[in-house]
Amino acid sequence: MAAIDMKNIVKKYGDGFPAVNDVSIDVQDGEFMILVGPSGCGKSTLLRMIVGLEDITSGDMMIGDNRVNDLAPRDRNLAMVFQNYALYPHLTVYENIAFPLRLAGAPDSEVDEKVRAASKTLELDEHLDRKPANLSGGQRQRVAMGRAIVRDADAFLFDEPLSNLDAKLRGQMRTEISRLQKKLGITTVYVTHDQTEAMTLGDRVAVLKRGVLQQLASPRELYENPGNLFVAGFIGSPPMNFVPAEVDGNTVKLPFGTVQIPQEKAAKAQGKGLLIAGIRPQHFEDASVMETAKEEGSTFHAQVDVVEWLGNEAYAYIPFEAPPEVQEQLTQLEKDLDGESMRTQLVVSLDGASKIAEGDEAEIWVDASKIHLFDPATGENLTVDLSHAGRIPGMDDPQAKAHAEQMADQGEEVHSASEA
């Protein structure tokens, strides 16, 4: 096993477009690191640079104590599991798992011992004599994982391994991968565009947008303290609500009423003018089903447009108006999130016992202590302490921050030029 340290990694193609733009990520020995983001964010390119399938334009790729920029993939001792399994159709499950050992010239006794140990771990014993065509998608993925396990690699690399599976099987395979990684204790880097996989699997998660690292933190930290609008909109399902807001003292004026927020949050947003407030659907509730009013909350009345009842919970949709500058930021955010809807409507999560129906004038409770305030111009979250929010290493250094912003601006310019 070994740590993987990416230092200021840049990948530019022939047209100058930076697919990966000054990314620094330290993956600790034995850590399960997730690279997540929408299509085109650079996560798979970064993974391919770790394994050596893509050249690095600049920066240092360290595996253990070794700089591996110029090493061929076979010399990096990494095991990669691909999205399409990459199994040999003419070989049995046994021989597919054994293939890297055969390639390395391992003796038959060692091959048999390692293949059977891997098949036992992955519950493939009864399938060893079958061909890949006779296996289910989940079984094929386990064979691909078995082939990685027998190599005694320094790290596992997964490139969207569950995207070809149906929803139920994805859930099962997530559990298997998590259990296997904990059992083996091997350094793992896992690429996905699915924020559910990112939140349930990773020790830490690196969120990428257009090749730039947005935030690196634990799943809980990303959910509770997103560093900017993009991270806030990407992490969480349904996504965070974004509404126009104005701060006066510790009072926040919102489209549906005014709420009181903690003084330490309000102080960071004073004198900023029009802001964007972010509130997760889970931080609302039907006031009528709450046994007692919570001290940190506020209530407001609103006309409910649509209600979706799911049994254990329901979602109510409440439309609101947003000024042009807020709507412009939400439109851009929608593009960045691959079309995730950022319409001007409040999504409210309700207890399944709620009787609120479409068209009702409902009393809604909101946990005001959980409100985030974002700068509409930069998207920065004004109400979190960036030094404790798992932000990009070095971003508290003004010089490093200026460099990253310059790199991001260059990426935006080239991206716009390539689209034109």
C-alpha positions as a Markdown table, in Angstrom:
| # | Residue | x | y | z |
|---|---|---|---|---|
| 1 | Met | 0.0 | 0.0 | 0.0 |
| 2 | Ala | 1.1 | 3.6 | -0.6 |
| 3 | Ala | -0.1 | 7.2 | -0.3 |
| 4 | Ile | -0.8 | 9.1 | -3.6 |
| 5 | Asp | 0.1 | 12.8 | -3.6 |
| 6 | Met | -0.9 | 15.0 | -6.5 |
| 7 | Lys | 0.9 | 18.3 | -6.5 |
| 8 | Asn | -0.4 | 21.1 | -8.8 |
| 9 | Ile | -1.4 | 18.6 | -11.5 |
| 10 | Val | -2.2 | 20.2 | -14.9 |
| 11 | Lys | -3.4 | 18.4 | -18.1 |
| 12 | Lys | -3.6 | 20.4 | -21.3 |
| 13 | Tyr | -4.5 | 19.0 | -24.7 |
| 14 | Gly | -3.3 | 20.2 | -28.1 |
| 15 | Asp | -5.8 | 23.1 | -28.2 |
| 16 | Gly | -4.5 | 24.4 | -24.8 |
| 17 | Phe | -7.7 | 23.4 | -22.9 |
| 18 | Pro | -6.8 | 22.5 | -19.3 |
| 19 | Ala | -8.9 | 19.4 | -18.6 |
| 20 | Val | -7.2 | 19.3 | -15.2 |
| 21 | Asn | -6.2 | 22.7 | -13.8 |
| 22 | Asp | -3.7 | 23.0 | -10.9 |
| 23 | Val | -5.2 | 20.2 | -8.8 |
| 24 | Ser | -3.5 | 19.2 | -5.5 |
| 25 | Ile | -4.9 | 16.2 | -3.6 |
| 26 | Asp | -3.2 | 14.1 | -1.0 |
| 27 | Val | -4.6 | 10.6 | -0.7 |
| 28 | Gln | -3.4 | 9.0 | 2.6 |
| 29 | Asp | -2.2 | 5.4 | 2.9 |
| 30 | Gly | -5.3 | 3.2 | 3.2 |
| 31 | Glu | -7.7 | 6.1 | 2.5 |
| 32 | Phe | -10.8 | 5.8 | 0.3 |
| 33 | Met | -10.8 | 9.0 | -1.8 |
| 34 | Ile | -13.6 | 9.9 | -4.1 |
| 35 | Leu | -13.3 | 12.1 | -7.2 |
| 36 | Val | -16.7 | 13.5 | -8.0 |
| 37 | Gly | -18.2 | 16.0 | -10.4 |
| 38 | Pro | -20.4 | 16.4 | -13.5 |
| 39 | Ser | -19.4 | 15.1 | -16.9 |
| 40 | Gly | -16.3 | 16.9 | -18.2 |
| 41 | Cys | -15.0 | 18.0 | -14.8 |
| 42 | Gly | -11.7 | 16.1 | -15.3 |
| 43 | Lys | -12.1 | 13.3 | -12.8 |
| 44 | Ser | -11.5 | 10.4 | -15.1 |
| 45 | Thr | -8.6 | 12.3 | -16.7 |
| 46 | Leu | -7.0 | 12.8 | -13.3 |
| 47 | Leu | -7.5 | 9.0 | -12.5 |
| 48 | Arg | -5.8 | 8.1 | -15.8 |
| 49 | Met | -2.9 | 10.3 | -15.0 |
| 50 | Ile | -2.5 | 8.5 | -11.7 |
| 51 | Val | -2.3 | 5.1 | -13.4 |
| 52 | Gly | -0.2 | 6.5 | -16.3 |
| 53 | Leu | -2.6 | 6.3 | -19.2 |
| 54 | Glu | -2.5 | 10.1 | -19.7 |
| 55 | Asp | 0.7 | 12.2 | -19.7 |
| 56 | Ile | 1.0 | 15.0 | -17.1 |
| 57 | Thr | 1.5 | 18.5 | -18.6 |
| 58 | Ser | 2.9 | 19.9 | -15.3 |
| 59 | Gly | 3.0 | 19.1 | -11.6 |
| 60 | Asp | 4.2 | 16.1 | -9.7 |
| 61 | Met | 2.5 | 12.7 | -9.2 |
| 62 | Met | 3.9 | 10.9 | -6.2 |
| 63 | Ile | 3.1 | 7.3 | -5.2 |
| 64 | Gly | 4.7 | 6.6 | -1.9 |
| 65 | Asp | 8.1 | 8.4 | -2.0 |
| 66 | Asn | 8.5 | 8.0 | -5.8 |
| 67 | Arg | 7.7 | 10.6 | -8.5 |
| 68 | Val | 6.0 | 8.5 | -11.2 |
| 69 | Asn | 5.4 | 11.1 | -13.9 |
| 70 | Asp | 7.6 | 9.3 | -16.4 |
| 71 | Leu | 6.9 | 5.7 | -15.3 |
| 72 | Ala | 4.9 | 3.4 | -17.6 |
| 73 | Pro | 1.6 | 2.1 | -16.1 |
| 74 | Arg | 3.1 | -1.4 | -15.6 |
| 75 | Asp | 5.8 | 0.1 | -13.4 |
| 76 | Arg | 3.4 | 1.9 | -11.0 |
| 77 | Asn | 2.0 | -1.3 | -9.3 |
| 78 | Leu | -1.6 | 0.0 | -9.4 |
| 79 | Ala | -4.8 | -2.0 | -10.1 |
| 80 | Met | -7.5 | -0.4 | -12.1 |
| 81 | Val | -11.2 | -1.4 | -12.4 |
| 82 | Phe | -12.8 | 0.0 | -15.5 |
| 83 | Gln | -16.4 | 1.0 | -16.1 |
| 84 | Asn | -16.9 | -1.7 | -18.8 |
| 85 | Tyr | -15.2 | -4.5 | -16.7 |
| 86 | Ala | -12.6 | -5.2 | -19.5 |
| 87 | Leu | -12.9 | -9.0 | -19.1 |
| 88 | Tyr | -11.6 | -11.5 | -21.6 |
| 89 | Pro | -14.7 | -13.2 | -23.0 |
| 90 | His | -12.9 | -16.4 | -24.0 |
| 91 | Leu | -11.4 | -17.0 | -20.5 |
| 92 | Thr | -13.2 | -18.5 | -17.5 |
| 93 | Val | -13.7 | -16.4 | -14.4 |
| 94 | Tyr | -10.8 | -18.3 | -12.8 |
| 95 | Glu | -8.5 | -17.4 | -15.7 |
| 96 | Asn | -9.7 | -13.8 | -15.9 |
| 97 | Ile | -8.8 | -13.3 | -12.2 |
| 98 | Ala | -5.5 | -15.2 | -12.7 |
| 99 | Phe | -4.5 | -13.2 | -15.8 |
| 100 | Pro | -2.2 | -10.6 | -14.1 |
| 101 | Leu | -0.5 | -13.4 | -12.2 |
| 102 | Arg | 0.1 | -15.4 | -15.3 |
| 103 | Leu | 1.4 | -12.3 | -17.0 |
| 104 | Ala | 3.9 | -11.8 | -14.2 |
| 105 | Gly | 5.0 | -15.5 | -14.4 |
| 106 | Ala | 3.8 | -16.5 | -11.0 |
| 107 | Pro | 3.9 | -20.3 | -10.2 |
| 108 | Asp | 0.7 | -22.3 | -10.5 |
| 109 | Ser | 0.5 | -22.9 | -6.8 |
| 110 | Glu | 0.6 | -19.1 | -6.0 |
| 111 | Val | -1.9 | -18.4 | -8.8 |
| 112 | Asp | -4.3 | -21.0 | -7.4 |
| 113 | Glu | -3.9 | -19.8 | -3.8 |
| 114 | Lys | -4.5 | -16.1 | -4.7 |
| 115 | Val | -7.4 | -16.7 | -7.1 |
| 116 | Arg | -9.3 | -18.9 | -4.7 |
| 117 | Ala | -8.7 | -16.4 | -1.8 |
| 118 | Ala | -10.1 | -13.6 | -4.0 |
| 119 | Ser | -13.1 | -15.6 | -5.2 |
| 120 | Lys | -13.9 | -16.5 | -1.6 |
| 121 | Thr | -13.8 | -12.9 | -0.6 |
| 122 | Leu | -16.0 | -11.9 | -3.5 |
| 123 | Glu | -18.3 | -14.9 | -3.3 |
| 124 | Leu | -17.4 | -16.2 | -6.8 |
| 125 | Asp | -16.4 | -19.8 | -5.9 |
| 126 | Glu | -19.4 | -21.3 | -7.7 |
| 127 | His | -18.7 | -19.3 | -10.9 |
| 128 | Leu | -15.0 | -20.0 | -11.4 |
| 129 | Asp | -15.6 | -22.2 | -14.4 |
| 130 | Arg | -18.1 | -19.9 | -16.2 |
| 131 | Lys | -17.4 | -17.4 | -18.9 |
| 132 | Pro | -18.2 | -13.7 | -18.6 |
| 133 | Ala | -21.1 | -13.9 | -21.0 |
| 134 | Asn | -22.9 | -16.2 | -18.6 |
| 135 | Leu | -22.6 | -13.8 | -15.6 |
| 136 | Ser | -24.7 | -10.9 | -14.4 |
| 137 | Gly | -23.4 | -7.3 | -14.4 |
| 138 | Gly | -22.7 | -7.4 | -10.7 |
| 139 | Gln | -20.9 | -10.7 | -11.0 |
| 140 | Arg | -18.7 | -9.4 | -13.9 |
| 141 | Gln | -17.8 | -6.3 | -11.8 |
| 142 | Arg | -16.8 | -8.6 | -8.9 |
| 143 | Val | -14.6 | -10.6 | -11.4 |
| 144 | Ala | -12.9 | -7.3 | -12.4 |
| 145 | Met | -12.4 | -6.5 | -8.7 |
| 146 | Gly | -10.9 | -10.0 | -8.1 |
| 147 | Arg | -8.4 | -9.4 | -10.9 |
| 148 | Ala | -7.3 | -6.3 | -9.1 |
| 149 | Ile | -7.1 | -7.9 | -5.7 |
| 150 | Val | -4.7 | -10.7 | -6.7 |
| 151 | Arg | -2.1 | -8.2 | -7.9 |
| 152 | Asp | -1.1 | -7.1 | -4.4 |
| 153 | Ala | -1.1 | -3.5 | -5.8 |
| 154 | Asp | -0.2 | -0.4 | -3.9 |
| 155 | Ala | -3.6 | 1.1 | -4.7 |
| 156 | Phe | -7.0 | 0.4 | -6.3 |
| 157 | Leu | -8.3 | 2.8 | -8.9 |
| 158 | Phe | -12.0 | 2.6 | -9.9 |
| 159 | Asp | -13.4 | 4.5 | -12.9 |
| 160 | Glu | -17.2 | 4.7 | -12.5 |
| 161 | Pro | -17.5 | 1.0 | -11.9 |
| 162 | Leu | -21.2 | 0.9 | -11.1 |
| 163 | Ser | -22.6 | 3.1 | -13.8 |
| 164 | Asn | -23.6 | 0.2 | -16.0 |
| 165 | Leu | -25.7 | -1.5 | -13.2 |
| 166 | Asp | -29.3 | -1.0 | -12.3 |
| 167 | Ala | -30.2 | 1.0 | -9.2 |
| 168 | Lys | -30.8 | -1.9 | -6.9 |
| 169 | Leu | -27.5 | -3.6 | -7.9 |
| 170 | Arg | -25.6 | -0.4 | -7.6 |
| 171 | Gly | -26.7 | -0.2 | -4.0 |
| 172 | Gln | -25.6 | -3.8 | -3.3 |
| 173 | Met | -22.2 | -3.3 | -5.0 |
| 174 | Arg | -21.6 | -0.1 | -3.1 |
| 175 | Thr | -21.9 | -2.1 | 0.1 |
| 176 | Glu | -19.6 | -4.8 | -1.2 |
| 177 | Ile | -16.9 | -2.3 | -2.4 |
| 178 | Ser | -17.0 | -0.5 | 0.9 |
| 179 | Arg | -16.7 | -3.7 | 2.9 |
| 180 | Leu | -13.9 | -5.0 | 0.7 |
| 181 | Gln | -11.9 | -1.8 | 1.0 |
| 182 | Lys | -12.2 | -1.7 | 4.8 |
| 183 | Lys | -11.2 | -5.4 | 4.9 |
| 184 | Leu | -8.1 | -5.0 | 2.7 |
| 185 | Gly | -7.2 | -1.5 | 4.0 |
| 186 | Ile | -5.8 | -0.6 | 0.6 |
| 187 | Thr | -5.5 | 3.0 | -0.7 |
| 188 | Thr | -8.4 | 3.6 | -3.1 |
| 189 | Val | -9.2 | 6.3 | -5.6 |
| 190 | Tyr | -12.8 | 6.1 | -6.9 |
| 191 | Val | -14.2 | 8.2 | -9.7 |
| 192 | Thr | -18.0 | 8.8 | -10.0 |
| 193 | His | -20.5 | 11.4 | -11.1 |
| 194 | Asp | -23.1 | 10.0 | -8.6 |
| 195 | Gln | -23.1 | 12.1 | -5.5 |
| 196 | Thr | -24.8 | 9.2 | -3.6 |
| 197 | Glu | -21.8 | 7.0 | -4.2 |
| 198 | Ala | -19.5 | 9.8 | -3.2 |
| 199 | Met | -21.3 | 10.4 | 0.1 |
| 200 | Thr | -21.7 | 6.7 | 1.1 |
| 201 | Leu | -18.3 | 5.4 | 0.1 |
| 202 | Gly | -15.6 | 8.0 | 0.7 |
| 203 | Asp | -13.5 | 8.9 | 3.7 |
| 204 | Arg | -12.9 | 12.2 | 1.9 |
| 205 | Val | -14.4 | 13.6 | -1.3 |
| 206 | Ala | -12.8 | 15.9 | -3.9 |
| 207 | Val | -15.4 | 17.9 | -5.8 |
| 208 | Leu | -14.2 | 19.0 | -9.3 |
| 209 | Lys | -15.7 | 21.5 | -11.8 |
| 210 | Arg | -14.2 | 22.1 | -15.2 |
| 211 | Gly | -10.8 | 20.7 | -14.1 |
| 212 | Val | -10.6 | 22.8 | -10.9 |
| 213 | Leu | -10.8 | 21.4 | -7.4 |
| 214 | Gln | -13.7 | 23.1 | -5.6 |
| 215 | Gln | -13.5 | 21.5 | -2.1 |
| 216 | Leu | -11.8 | 18.5 | -0.5 |
| 217 | Ala | -13.5 | 17.3 | 2.7 |
| 218 | Ser | -15.4 | 14.5 | 4.4 |
| 219 | Pro | -18.9 | 13.8 | 3.1 |
| 220 | Arg | -20.4 | 15.3 | 6.2 |
| 221 | Glu | -18.3 | 18.4 | 5.9 |
| 222 | Leu | -19.3 | 18.9 | 2.3 |
| 223 | Tyr | -23.0 | 18.5 | 3.2 |
| 224 | Glu | -23.0 | 20.7 | 6.2 |
| 225 | Asn | -20.4 | 23.3 | 5.2 |
| 226 | Pro | -20.2 | 23.6 | 1.3 |
| 227 | Gly | -17.6 | 26.1 | 0.3 |
| 228 | Asn | -19.4 | 27.6 | -2.6 |
| 229 | Leu | -22.7 | 27.5 | -4.6 |
| 230 | Phe | -21.4 | 24.7 | -6.9 |
| 231 | Val | -20.6 | 22.3 | -4.1 |
| 232 | Ala | -23.8 | 23.2 | -2.3 |
| 233 | Gly | -25.9 | 22.5 | -5.4 |
| 234 | Phe | -24.0 | 19.3 | -6.3 |
| 235 | Ile | -24.0 | 17.6 | -2.9 |
| 236 | Gly | -27.4 | 16.6 | -1.5 |
| 237 | Ser | -30.6 | 15.2 | -3.0 |
| 238 | Pro | -32.9 | 17.0 | -3.6 |
| 239 | Pro | -30.3 | 19.8 | -4.1 |
| 240 | Met | -30.1 | 22.8 | -1.8 |
| 241 | Asn | -32.7 | 25.6 | -2.3 |
| 242 | Phe | -31.2 | 28.9 | -3.4 |
| 243 | Val | -33.3 | 32.1 | -2.7 |
| 244 | Pro | -32.5 | 35.8 | -2.7 |
| 245 | Ala | -31.7 | 37.2 | 0.7 |
| 246 | Glu | -30.9 | 40.5 | 2.4 |
| 247 | Val | -29.2 | 40.7 | 5.9 |
| 248 | Asp | -30.0 | 43.4 | 8.5 |
| 249 | Gly | -28.3 | 42.7 | 11.8 |
| 250 | Asn | -29.0 | 39.0 | 12.5 |
| 251 | Thr | -32.3 | 39.1 | 10.5 |
| 252 | Val | -32.4 | 37.7 | 7.0 |
| 253 | Lys | -35.2 | 38.8 | 4.7 |
| 254 | Leu | -36.3 | 36.0 | 2.3 |
| 255 | Pro | -39.0 | 35.7 | -0.3 |
| 256 | Phe | -41.3 | 33.9 | 2.1 |
| 257 | Gly | -40.6 | 36.0 | 5.3 |
| 258 | Thr | -37.9 | 37.0 | 7.7 |
| 259 | Val | -35.8 | 34.7 | 10.0 |
| 260 | Gln | -33.2 | 35.1 | 12.7 |
| 261 | Ile | -29.8 | 33.5 | 12.1 |
| 262 | Pro | -26.9 | 33.1 | 14.6 |
| 263 | Gln | -24.9 | 36.3 | 15.1 |
| 264 | Glu | -21.6 | 34.7 | 14.0 |
| 265 | Lys | -23.2 | 33.9 | 10.6 |
| 266 | Ala | -24.9 | 37.3 | 10.2 |
| 267 | Ala | -21.7 | 39.2 | 11.0 |
| 268 | Lys | -19.8 | 37.7 | 8.0 |
| 269 | Ala | -22.6 | 38.8 | 5.6 |
| 270 | Gln | -23.0 | 42.4 | 6.8 |
| 271 | Gly | -22.8 | 45.1 | 4.1 |
| 272 | Lys | -22.8 | 42.6 | 1.3 |
| 273 | Gly | -26.1 | 43.8 | -0.2 |
| 274 | Leu | -28.2 | 41.2 | -2.1 |
| 275 | Leu | -27.1 | 37.6 | -1.3 |
| 276 | Ile | -28.2 | 34.1 | -2.1 |
| 277 | Ala | -29.5 | 32.1 | 0.9 |
| 278 | Gly | -29.0 | 28.3 | 0.7 |
| 279 | Ile | -31.4 | 26.0 | 2.7 |
| 280 | Arg | -31.6 | 22.3 | 2.3 |
| 281 | Pro | -35.1 | 20.7 | 1.9 |
| 282 | Gln | -34.5 | 18.6 | 5.0 |
| 283 | His | -34.3 | 21.7 | 7.1 |
| 284 | Phe | -38.0 | 22.5 | 6.7 |
| 285 | Glu | -41.0 | 20.8 | 8.3 |
| 286 | Asp | -44.8 | 21.1 | 8.4 |
| 287 | Ala | -45.3 | 23.1 | 11.6 |
| 288 | Ser | -48.5 | 21.3 | 12.4 |
| 289 | Val | -46.8 | 17.9 | 12.8 |
| 290 | Met | -44.1 | 19.2 | 15.2 |
| 291 | Glu | -44.8 | 18.4 | 18.8 |
| 292 | Thr | -43.0 | 21.5 | 20.1 |
| 293 | Ala | -41.5 | 24.5 | 18.3 |
| 294 | Lys | -37.8 | 24.4 | 18.2 |
| 295 | Glu | -36.0 | 27.4 | 19.5 |
| 296 | Glu | -33.6 | 27.8 | 16.6 |
| 297 | Gly | -36.4 | 27.8 | 14.0 |
| 298 | Ser | -38.9 | 30.2 | 12.5 |
| 299 | Thr | -42.2 | 29.7 | 10.8 |
| 300 | Phe | -43.8 | 31.2 | 7.7 |
| 301 | His | -46.9 | 30.8 | 5.6 |
| 302 | Ala | -46.7 | 30.0 | 1.9 |
| 303 | Gln | -49.0 | 28.8 | -0.9 |
| 304 | Val | -48.0 | 25.2 | -1.9 |
| 305 | Asp | -48.0 | 24.5 | -5.6 |
| 306 | Val | -47.3 | 20.7 | -5.8 |
| 307 | Val | -46.9 | 17.9 | -3.3 |
| 308 | Glu | -45.2 | 14.6 | -3.9 |
| 309 | Trp | -46.0 | 12.0 | -1.2 |
| 310 | Leu | -43.5 | 9.2 | -0.9 |
| 311 | Gly | -44.9 | 7.3 | 2.1 |
| 312 | Asn | -42.3 | 8.1 | 4.8 |
| 313 | Glu | -41.9 | 11.6 | 3.6 |
| 314 | Ala | -43.3 | 14.2 | 1.2 |
| 315 | Tyr | -41.9 | 17.1 | -0.9 |
| 316 | Ala | -43.8 | 20.3 | -1.2 |
| 317 | Tyr | -42.9 | 22.8 | -4.0 |
| 318 | Ile | -43.4 | 26.6 | -3.3 |
| 319 | Pro | -42.7 | 29.0 | -6.2 |
| 320 | Phe | -41.0 | 32.4 | -5.5 |
| 321 | Glu | -39.6 | 35.3 | -7.5 |
| 322 | Ala | -35.9 | 36.0 | -7.9 |
| 323 | Pro | -34.2 | 39.2 | -9.1 |
| 324 | Pro | -32.2 | 39.0 | -12.3 |
| 325 | Glu | -28.8 | 38.8 | -10.7 |
| 326 | Val | -29.8 | 35.8 | -8.6 |
| 327 | Gln | -31.6 | 34.2 | -11.5 |
| 328 | Glu | -28.5 | 34.6 | -13.7 |
| 329 | Gln | -26.3 | 32.9 | -11.1 |
| 330 | Leu | -28.8 | 30.0 | -10.8 |
| 331 | Thr | -28.9 | 29.6 | -14.6 |
| 332 | Gln | -25.1 | 29.3 | -14.7 |
| 333 | Leu | -25.2 | 26.9 | -11.8 |
| 334 | Glu | -27.7 | 24.8 | -13.7 |
| 335 | Lys | -25.3 | 24.6 | -16.6 |
| 336 | Asp | -22.4 | 23.7 | -14.4 |
| 337 | Leu | -24.4 | 20.9 | -12.7 |
| 338 | Asp | -25.3 | 19.2 | -16.1 |
| 339 | Gly | -28.8 | 20.5 | -16.2 |
| 340 | Glu | -29.8 | 19.8 | -12.6 |
| 341 | Ser | -32.9 | 22.0 | -12.2 |
| 342 | Met | -32.3 | 25.3 | -10.3 |
| 343 | Arg | -35.8 | 26.7 | -10.9 |
| 344 | Thr | -37.2 | 29.5 | -8.6 |
| 345 | Gln | -39.1 | 27.2 | -6.4 |
| 346 | Leu | -38.6 | 26.1 | -2.8 |
| 347 | Val | -38.4 | 22.4 | -2.3 |
| 348 | Val | -39.6 | 21.5 | 1.3 |
| 349 | Ser | -39.2 | 18.1 | 2.9 |
| 350 | Leu | -42.1 | 17.1 | 5.1 |
| 351 | Asp | -42.9 | 14.3 | 7.4 |
| 352 | Gly | -45.0 | 11.5 | 5.9 |
| 353 | Ala | -47.7 | 12.3 | 8.4 |
| 354 | Ser | -48.2 | 15.8 | 7.0 |
| 355 | Lys | -51.6 | 16.5 | 5.5 |
| 356 | Ile | -50.5 | 19.5 | 3.4 |
| 357 | Ala | -52.1 | 19.2 | 0.0 |
| 358 | Glu | -51.7 | 21.1 | -3.3 |
| 359 | Gly | -53.1 | 24.6 | -3.2 |
| 360 | Asp | -53.0 | 24.8 | 0.6 |
| 361 | Glu | -51.8 | 27.9 | 2.5 |
| 362 | Ala | -49.4 | 26.0 | 4.8 |
| 363 | Glu | -47.4 | 27.0 | 7.9 |
| 364 | Ile | -43.8 | 25.8 | 7.4 |
| 365 | Trp | -41.1 | 25.6 | 10.0 |
| 366 | Val | -37.4 | 26.3 | 8.9 |
| 367 | Asp | -34.3 | 25.6 | 10.9 |
| 368 | Ala | -32.7 | 29.1 | 10.5 |
| 369 | Ser | -29.4 | 28.0 | 12.1 |
| 370 | Lys | -28.7 | 25.8 | 9.0 |
| 371 | Ile | -29.0 | 28.7 | 6.5 |
| 372 | His | -26.0 | 29.5 | 4.4 |
| 373 | Leu | -25.4 | 32.8 | 2.7 |
| 374 | Phe | -23.5 | 33.0 | -0.7 |
| 375 | Asp | -22.0 | 35.9 | -2.6 |
| 376 | Pro | -23.9 | 36.1 | -5.9 |
| 377 | Ala | -20.9 | 37.5 | -7.7 |
| 378 | Thr | -18.3 | 34.8 | -6.7 |
| 379 | Gly | -20.5 | 32.0 | -5.4 |
| 380 | Glu | -18.4 | 31.9 | -2.1 |
| 381 | Asn | -20.1 | 30.7 | 1.0 |
| 382 | Leu | -19.9 | 33.7 | 3.4 |
| 383 | Thr | -21.1 | 31.8 | 6.5 |
| 384 | Val | -18.5 | 29.0 | 6.8 |
| 385 | Asp | -15.0 | 29.1 | 8.2 |
| 386 | Leu | -13.0 | 28.1 | 5.2 |
| 387 | Ser | -10.0 | 27.1 | 7.3 |
| 388 | His | -12.2 | 24.3 | 8.9 |
| 389 | Ala | -14.4 | 23.4 | 5.9 |
| 390 | Gly | -11.9 | 21.2 | 4.2 |
| 391 | Arg | -11.2 | 23.6 | 1.4 |
| 392 | Ile | -8.4 | 23.3 | -1.1 |
| 393 | Pro | -5.0 | 23.0 | 0.7 |
| 394 | Gly | -3.2 | 26.3 | 0.7 |
| 395 | Met | -6.3 | 28.4 | -0.2 |
| 396 | Asp | -5.9 | 30.4 | 3.1 |
| 397 | Asp | -2.7 | 31.7 | 1.5 |
| 398 | Pro | -3.6 | 34.8 | -0.6 |
| 399 | Gln | -0.9 | 34.1 | -3.1 |
| 400 | Ala | -2.1 | 30.5 | -3.6 |
| 401 | Lys | -5.7 | 31.6 | -3.9 |
| 402 | Ala | -4.8 | 34.2 | -6.5 |
| 403 | His | -2.8 | 31.6 | -8.5 |
| 404 | Ala | -5.8 | 29.2 | -8.4 |
| 405 | Glu | -8.2 | 31.9 | -9.5 |
| 406 | Gln | -5.9 | 32.9 | -12.4 |
| 407 | Met | -5.7 | 29.3 | -13.5 |
| 408 | Ala | -9.5 | 29.0 | -13.3 |
| 409 | Asp | -9.9 | 32.2 | -15.4 |
| 410 | Gln | -7.6 | 30.8 | -18.0 |
| 411 | Gly | -9.6 | 27.6 | -18.1 |
| 412 | Glu | -12.9 | 29.5 | -18.5 |
| 413 | Glu | -11.4 | 31.5 | -21.4 |
| 414 | Val | -10.1 | 28.5 | -23.3 |
| 415 | His | -13.4 | 26.6 | -22.6 |
| 416 | Ser | -15.4 | 29.5 | -24.0 |
| 417 | Ala | -13.1 | 29.7 | -27.1 |
| 418 | Ser | -13.4 | 25.9 | -27.7 |
| 419 | Glu | -17.2 | 26.1 | -27.5 |
| 420 | Ala | -17.2 | 29.0 | -30.0 |
